[in-house]
Short mmCIF file of C-alpha atoms in Angstrom, two decimals:
data_model
loop_
_atom_site.label_atom_id
_atom_site.label_comp_id
_atom_site.label_asym_id
_atom_site.label_seq_id
_atom_site.Cartn_x
_atom_site.Cartn_y
_atom_site.Cartn_z
CA UNK A 134 0.00 0.00 0.00
CA UNK A 135 1.23 3.49 -0.71
CA UNK A 136 2.15 5.33 2.49
CA UNK A 137 2.24 9.08 2.45
CA UNK A 138 4.17 11.24 4.85
CA UNK A 139 2.37 11.70 8.12
CA UNK A 140 -0.97 13.39 7.63
CA UNK A 141 -2.91 15.15 10.39
CA UNK A 142 -4.30 12.86 13.07
CA UNK A 143 -7.83 14.18 13.59
CA UNK A 144 -8.70 11.86 16.47
CA UNK A 145 -6.29 9.71 18.50
CA UNK A 146 -7.92 6.98 20.58
CA UNK A 147 -4.61 5.31 21.46
CA UNK A 148 -4.42 5.67 25.22
CA UNK A 149 -1.15 7.10 26.57
CA UNK A 150 0.87 6.01 29.59
CA UNK A 151 -0.69 7.23 32.80
CA UNK A 152 -4.26 6.88 31.51
CA UNK A 153 -6.42 5.17 34.13
CA UNK A 154 -9.67 3.28 34.48
CA UNK A 155 -11.01 6.21 36.45
CA UNK A 156 -10.38 8.43 33.40
CA UNK A 157 -12.21 5.96 31.17
CA UNK A 158 -15.13 5.71 33.58
CA UNK A 159 -15.39 9.51 33.80
CA UNK A 160 -15.18 10.05 30.00
CA UNK A 161 -11.90 11.93 30.37
CA UNK A 162 -9.77 11.88 27.25
CA UNK A 163 -10.63 10.56 23.82
CA UNK A 164 -13.80 8.60 24.62
CA UNK A 165 -17.29 9.32 25.86
CA UNK A 166 -18.36 6.34 27.98
CA UNK A 167 -22.13 6.67 28.39
CA UNK A 168 -23.65 4.01 26.11
CA UNK A 169 -23.62 1.05 28.47
CA UNK A 170 -25.60 -0.75 31.16
CA UNK A 171 -26.59 0.75 34.47
CA UNK A 172 -23.33 -0.02 36.27
CA UNK A 173 -20.22 2.13 36.27
CA UNK A 174 -18.28 1.83 33.03
CA UNK A 175 -15.28 0.24 34.71
CA UNK A 176 -14.67 -2.28 37.45
CA UNK A 177 -11.54 -1.31 39.32
CA UNK A 178 -10.23 -1.24 42.89
CA UNK A 179 -11.97 2.10 43.44
CA UNK A 180 -15.32 0.66 42.33
CA UNK A 181 -17.33 -2.10 43.98
CA UNK A 182 -19.65 -2.71 41.05
CA UNK A 183 -20.28 -6.41 40.32
CA UNK A 184 -19.71 -6.07 36.57
CA UNK A 185 -17.31 -4.38 34.22
CA UNK A 186 -17.93 -2.94 30.80
CA UNK A 187 -14.54 -1.38 30.04
CA UNK A 188 -11.07 -2.13 31.28
CA UNK A 189 -7.45 -1.50 30.32
CA UNK A 190 -6.20 -4.76 28.88
CA UNK A 191 -2.84 -6.30 29.90
CA UNK A 192 -2.37 -7.53 26.33
CA UNK A 193 0.37 -5.87 24.28
CA UNK A 194 -1.03 -3.41 21.73
CA UNK A 195 -1.08 -4.09 18.03
CA UNK A 196 2.53 -4.12 16.77
CA UNK A 197 1.45 -2.30 13.61
CA UNK A 198 2.41 1.11 15.03
CA UNK A 199 5.73 0.59 16.89
CA UNK A 200 6.91 4.15 16.38
CA UNK A 201 3.97 5.90 18.02
CA UNK A 202 3.37 6.63 21.68
CA UNK A 203 2.46 3.61 23.81
CA UNK A 204 -1.08 2.43 23.22
CA UNK A 205 -2.96 0.77 26.08
CA UNK A 206 -5.49 -1.69 24.63
CA UNK A 207 -9.10 -1.42 25.81
CA UNK A 208 -11.24 -4.47 26.53
CA UNK A 209 -14.99 -3.94 26.13
CA UNK A 210 -17.35 -6.45 27.71
CA UNK A 211 -21.08 -7.06 27.79
CA UNK A 212 -23.27 -9.18 30.05
CA UNK A 213 -26.95 -9.34 30.93
CA UNK A 214 -26.75 -5.95 32.68
CA UNK A 215 -25.51 -4.30 29.47
CA UNK A 216 -28.86 -2.74 28.60
CA UNK A 217 -28.66 0.86 27.45
CA UNK A 218 -31.56 3.26 28.06
CA UNK A 219 -31.34 6.35 25.82
CA UNK A 220 -32.64 9.53 27.40
CA UNK A 221 -36.42 9.66 27.17
CA UNK A 222 -36.64 6.27 25.43
CA UNK A 223 -37.40 2.69 26.37
CA UNK A 224 -34.57 0.38 27.49
CA UNK A 225 -32.90 -1.42 24.59
CA UNK A 226 -33.83 -4.86 25.91
CA UNK A 227 -33.02 -6.62 22.64
CA UNK A 228 -29.38 -5.47 22.65
CA UNK A 229 -26.42 -6.01 24.89
CA UNK A 230 -23.98 -3.18 24.29
CA UNK A 231 -20.98 -1.20 25.51
CA UNK A 232 -19.91 1.73 23.31
CA UNK A 233 -17.07 4.22 23.42
CA UNK A 234 -17.73 7.33 21.33
CA UNK A 235 -14.94 9.49 19.92
CA UNK A 236 -14.96 12.99 21.36
CA UNK A 237 -12.83 16.11 20.81
CA UNK A 238 -9.80 16.59 23.03
CA UNK A 239 -10.77 20.05 24.25
CA UNK A 240 -13.06 19.76 27.31
CA UNK A 241 -16.55 21.01 26.52
CA UNK A 242 -15.97 21.14 22.76
CA UNK A 243 -19.00 20.45 20.58
CA UNK A 244 -18.95 16.82 19.39
CA UNK A 245 -21.26 17.41 16.43
CA UNK A 246 -19.03 20.19 15.13
CA UNK A 247 -16.00 17.93 15.69
CA UNK A 248 -17.60 15.20 13.60
CA UNK A 249 -18.99 17.35 10.81
CA UNK A 250 -15.99 19.61 10.38
CA UNK A 251 -13.15 17.19 11.06
CA UNK A 252 -13.82 13.45 11.06
CA UNK A 253 -16.64 13.39 8.53
CA UNK A 254 -15.29 15.80 5.93
CA UNK A 255 -12.97 15.46 2.96
CA UNK A 256 -11.08 12.15 2.78
CA UNK A 257 -10.51 10.46 6.14
CA UNK A 258 -9.35 7.01 7.25
CA UNK A 259 -10.74 5.30 10.35
CA UNK A 260 -8.12 2.98 11.87
CA UNK A 261 -8.83 0.24 14.42
CA UNK A 262 -7.34 -3.08 15.46
CA UNK A 263 -9.38 -5.83 17.13
CA UNK A 264 -8.45 -9.01 18.95
CA UNK A 265 -10.53 -11.80 20.46
CA UNK A 266 -10.97 -11.77 24.25
CA UNK A 267 -10.20 -15.41 24.95
CA UNK A 268 -11.30 -15.14 28.58
CA UNK A 269 -14.72 -13.84 27.48
CA UNK A 270 -15.49 -15.46 24.09
CA UNK A 271 -18.26 -14.32 21.79
CA UNK A 272 -21.22 -16.54 20.91
CA UNK A 273 -21.00 -16.63 17.12
CA UNK A 274 -24.61 -17.74 16.68
CA UNK A 275 -25.39 -14.05 17.33
CA UNK A 276 -24.52 -10.98 15.29
CA UNK A 277 -22.16 -8.43 16.84
CA UNK A 278 -21.31 -4.96 15.62
CA UNK A 279 -17.99 -3.54 16.78
CA UNK A 280 -17.13 -0.31 14.90
CA UNK A 281 -19.33 2.14 13.04
CA UNK A 282 -20.13 5.77 12.24
CA UNK A 283 -23.74 6.52 13.18
CA UNK A 284 -25.76 9.42 11.72
CA UNK A 285 -28.85 10.67 13.53
CA UNK A 286 -31.12 8.21 11.71
CA UNK A 287 -29.37 5.25 13.40
CA UNK A 288 -27.87 3.91 10.16
CA UNK A 289 -24.14 3.18 9.73
CA UNK A 290 -21.82 4.79 7.19
CA UNK A 291 -19.89 1.50 7.47
CA UNK A 292 -19.50 -1.05 10.21
CA UNK A 293 -17.49 -4.04 11.42
CA UNK A 294 -19.79 -7.03 11.85
CA UNK A 295 -18.86 -10.27 13.65
CA UNK A 296 -20.69 -13.59 13.85
CA UNK A 297 -23.96 -14.69 12.24
CA UNK A 298 -26.05 -11.89 10.71
CA UNK A 299 -29.41 -11.44 12.43
CA UNK A 300 -32.12 -13.91 11.36
CA UNK A 301 -29.85 -15.85 9.00
CA UNK A 302 -27.73 -18.98 9.02
CA UNK A 303 -24.13 -18.75 7.95
CA UNK A 304 -21.61 -21.50 7.28
CA UNK A 305 -18.66 -19.51 8.72
CA UNK A 306 -19.93 -17.29 11.52
CA UNK A 307 -16.44 -16.81 13.07
CA UNK A 308 -15.82 -13.96 10.64
CA UNK A 309 -15.01 -10.25 10.65
CA UNK A 310 -16.86 -8.29 7.95
CA UNK A 311 -16.61 -4.69 6.88
CA UNK A 312 -20.04 -3.69 5.56
CA UNK A 313 -21.27 -0.73 3.57
CA UNK A 314 -24.11 1.59 4.53
CA UNK A 315 -26.72 -0.79 3.09
CA UNK A 316 -25.22 -3.83 4.83
CA UNK A 317 -23.40 -5.30 1.84
CA UNK A 318 -20.20 -7.14 2.91
CA UNK A 319 -17.23 -5.25 1.49
CA UNK A 320 -14.45 -7.41 2.98
CA UNK A 321 -14.34 -10.44 5.28
CA UNK A 322 -11.70 -12.50 7.07
CA UNK A 323 -11.57 -15.21 9.72
CA UNK A 324 -11.53 -13.88 13.29
CA UNK A 325 -8.53 -16.00 14.27
CA UNK A 326 -7.57 -15.92 17.97
CA UNK A 327 -4.34 -14.55 19.47
CA UNK A 328 -4.08 -12.21 16.49
CA UNK A 329 -4.41 -8.46 16.03
CA UNK A 330 -6.66 -7.77 13.06
CA UNK A 331 -5.78 -4.29 11.73
CA UNK A 332 -8.23 -2.29 9.63
CA UNK A 333 -8.42 1.10 8.00
CA UNK A 334 -11.59 2.24 6.23
CA UNK A 335 -11.10 5.26 3.99
CA UNK A 336 -14.23 7.39 3.57
CA UNK A 337 -14.42 9.97 0.81
CA UNK A 338 -17.25 12.09 2.18
CA UNK A 339 -17.92 14.33 -0.86
CA UNK A 340 -17.77 11.37 -3.28
CA UNK A 341 -19.51 8.98 -0.85
CA UNK A 342 -17.10 6.11 -1.41
CA UNK A 343 -15.36 3.52 0.80
CA UNK A 344 -12.13 1.57 0.59
CA UNK A 345 -10.80 -1.05 3.04
CA UNK A 346 -7.24 -1.83 4.12
CA UNK A 347 -6.30 -4.81 6.30
CA UNK A 348 -3.37 -6.67 7.87
CA UNK A 349 -2.56 -8.99 10.76
CA UNK A 350 -0.24 -8.25 13.67
CA UNK A 351 2.85 -6.31 12.46
CA UNK A 352 2.21 -6.74 8.72
CA UNK A 353 1.71 -3.42 6.88
CA UNK A 354 -1.82 -2.53 5.89
CA UNK A 355 -2.73 -3.57 2.36
CA UNK A 356 -5.60 -2.57 0.08
CA UNK A 357 -8.13 -5.38 0.15
CA UNK A 358 -10.94 -3.67 -1.76
CA UNK A 359 -11.17 -1.16 -4.58
CA UNK A 360 -12.82 2.20 -4.02
CA UNK A 361 -16.56 1.49 -4.11
CA UNK A 362 -19.65 3.67 -4.05
CA UNK A 363 -21.30 3.59 -0.63
CA UNK A 364 -24.83 2.95 -1.89
CA UNK A 365 -27.59 4.60 0.09
CA UNK A 366 -25.32 6.78 2.22
CA UNK A 367 -26.69 10.26 2.76
CA UNK A 368 -24.82 13.38 1.71
CA UNK A 369 -23.95 16.28 3.96
CA UNK A 370 -24.79 16.57 7.64
CA UNK A 371 -27.52 13.91 7.41
CA UNK A 372 -24.86 11.32 6.57
CA UNK A 373 -22.41 12.36 9.29
CA UNK A 374 -22.31 11.09 12.87
CA UNK A 375 -20.47 9.73 15.88
CA UNK A 376 -17.57 7.29 15.57
CA UNK A 377 -18.33 4.27 17.80
CA UNK A 378 -15.82 1.69 19.05
CA UNK A 379 -18.08 -0.84 20.67
CA UNK A 380 -19.43 -4.30 21.30
CA UNK A 381 -23.12 -4.56 20.41
CA UNK A 382 -24.81 -7.96 20.44
CA UNK A 383 -28.04 -8.50 18.52
CA UNK A 384 -30.65 -10.99 19.77
CA UNK A 385 -31.98 -14.20 18.28
CA UNK A 386 -35.56 -14.39 17.04
CA UNK A 387 -38.10 -15.27 19.74
CA UNK A 388 -40.86 -17.38 18.15
CA UNK A 389 -43.26 -16.17 20.85
CA UNK A 390 -42.98 -12.58 19.61
CA UNK A 391 -45.26 -11.05 16.99
CA UNK A 392 -43.78 -10.37 13.51
CA UNK A 393 -43.52 -6.69 14.39
CA UNK A 394 -41.70 -7.51 17.61
CA UNK A 395 -39.38 -9.95 15.84
CA UNK A 396 -38.36 -7.13 13.49
CA UNK A 397 -37.69 -4.79 16.42
CA UNK A 398 -34.23 -6.08 17.33
CA UNK A 399 -33.60 -3.11 19.61
CA UNK A 400 -36.32 -4.04 22.10
CA UNK A 401 -37.21 -7.73 21.55
CA UNK A 402 -35.58 -11.12 21.03
CA UNK A 403 -33.56 -13.70 22.91
CA UNK A 404 -30.23 -12.95 24.54
CA UNK A 405 -28.08 -15.68 26.02
CA UNK A 406 -24.68 -16.16 27.57
CA UNK A 407 -22.55 -14.59 30.27
CA UNK A 408 -19.74 -12.07 29.96
CA UNK A 409 -18.40 -11.59 26.43
CA UNK A 410 -15.69 -9.29 25.20
CA UNK A 411 -13.42 -7.88 22.51
CA UNK A 412 -10.14 -5.94 22.71
CA UNK A 413 -9.27 -2.78 20.75
CA UNK A 414 -5.97 -1.09 19.94
CA UNK A 415 -4.62 1.32 17.34
CA UNK A 416 -7.77 3.46 17.11
CA UNK A 417 -7.31 6.79 15.34
CA UNK A 418 -8.65 8.85 12.44
CA UNK A 419 -6.40 10.62 9.94
CA UNK A 420 -6.77 13.03 7.05
CA UNK A 421 -5.64 11.51 3.74
CA UNK A 422 -3.94 13.21 0.81
CA UNK A 423 -5.56 10.99 -1.79
CA UNK A 424 -7.23 7.67 -2.41
CA UNK A 425 -5.11 4.61 -1.69
CA UNK A 426 -2.65 6.48 0.49
CA UNK A 427 -2.36 5.94 4.23
CA UNK A 428 0.11 7.66 6.51
CA UNK A 429 2.29 5.84 9.00
CA UNK A 430 0.06 6.82 11.90
CA UNK A 431 2.64 9.08 13.51
#
C-alpha cells in the first residue's frame, strides 16, 4: 500500500501512559463512555460494582504502530446488565452493548461540530485493530457490531460485523466483515484468535465512497478492496455522525414474539450467555492526501 508522509491525526484513541480506568469511567480523554448498562463503566479497585464494561487490557497493543506513543489496549465487555436506556426512550432490551464514542480533546468542545468539520469531511481514514478476548469469548450464533459511524437516523456509514447476521444462518460465523451503509459485505476474514486484526476504512465524504485496508499483527496494511460507491449513504450533515468503538450484540428471534416484535431487534428477542468481550488497539482517524494512500500513523 502506498504510504504518504504523516498526515494530520484528527482523532487519537490510542491511550497514553498514565491513563487510568477512572479516566475511562469519567469520559476523560478521547472517549465518551455513556452508552452502556446501568453499572459504572469500569470495574476497578476504586469501584465495587459487580460487573465491568470497560477495562485497560494487559495484552500488548497491536505491533502495527511501533513508532507511536504507547497504546494501552481497551477491553470492552457485555453481560446481561448491558442494557442501554437512551434519554427519554425505552430500554434497549433486545441489545447487549458497551460503546465508546470518539470525542474532541478540548473539554466542553462540541462533538457534532468535531464530527462534521473534522472526522466526517474530505477524505478520512478510520483505523482500528481488534483481537478476540479469549477469557470472554463471543457466541458466534449471534450478530455483533464492533465499529461504526452513526448518523442521527441510526444507520451506519460503514461497520465491522462479527458472527452470524441477524435472522440468518451462515456457514462460517467466526468472521469479521466490513459492511457498507446498506449492509453489503465489502471485505471479510476469519476472526482468528491470538491475532491483532488491523483495519483502516477510507471514507471519501464528498464522493460517498469507501475503501478497506487490512493486515494482521505487524504486517503493513494492504488494500483489500477497490474504491466502491457507498450505496444509500446520505450526503452532507444527514450522513455524518459519531464514531463508535463498541461491542453490540443483537438478539436471536423469539418465536413467541409477533412479527412486528421480531423485526424490532432493539427491544425484543432472545439474549443468552454470560460475559463476552473484545479488545481494541490502534484506534485513530487521519486526514488523507488521496485515495489509496495511508500515513504511517505518527
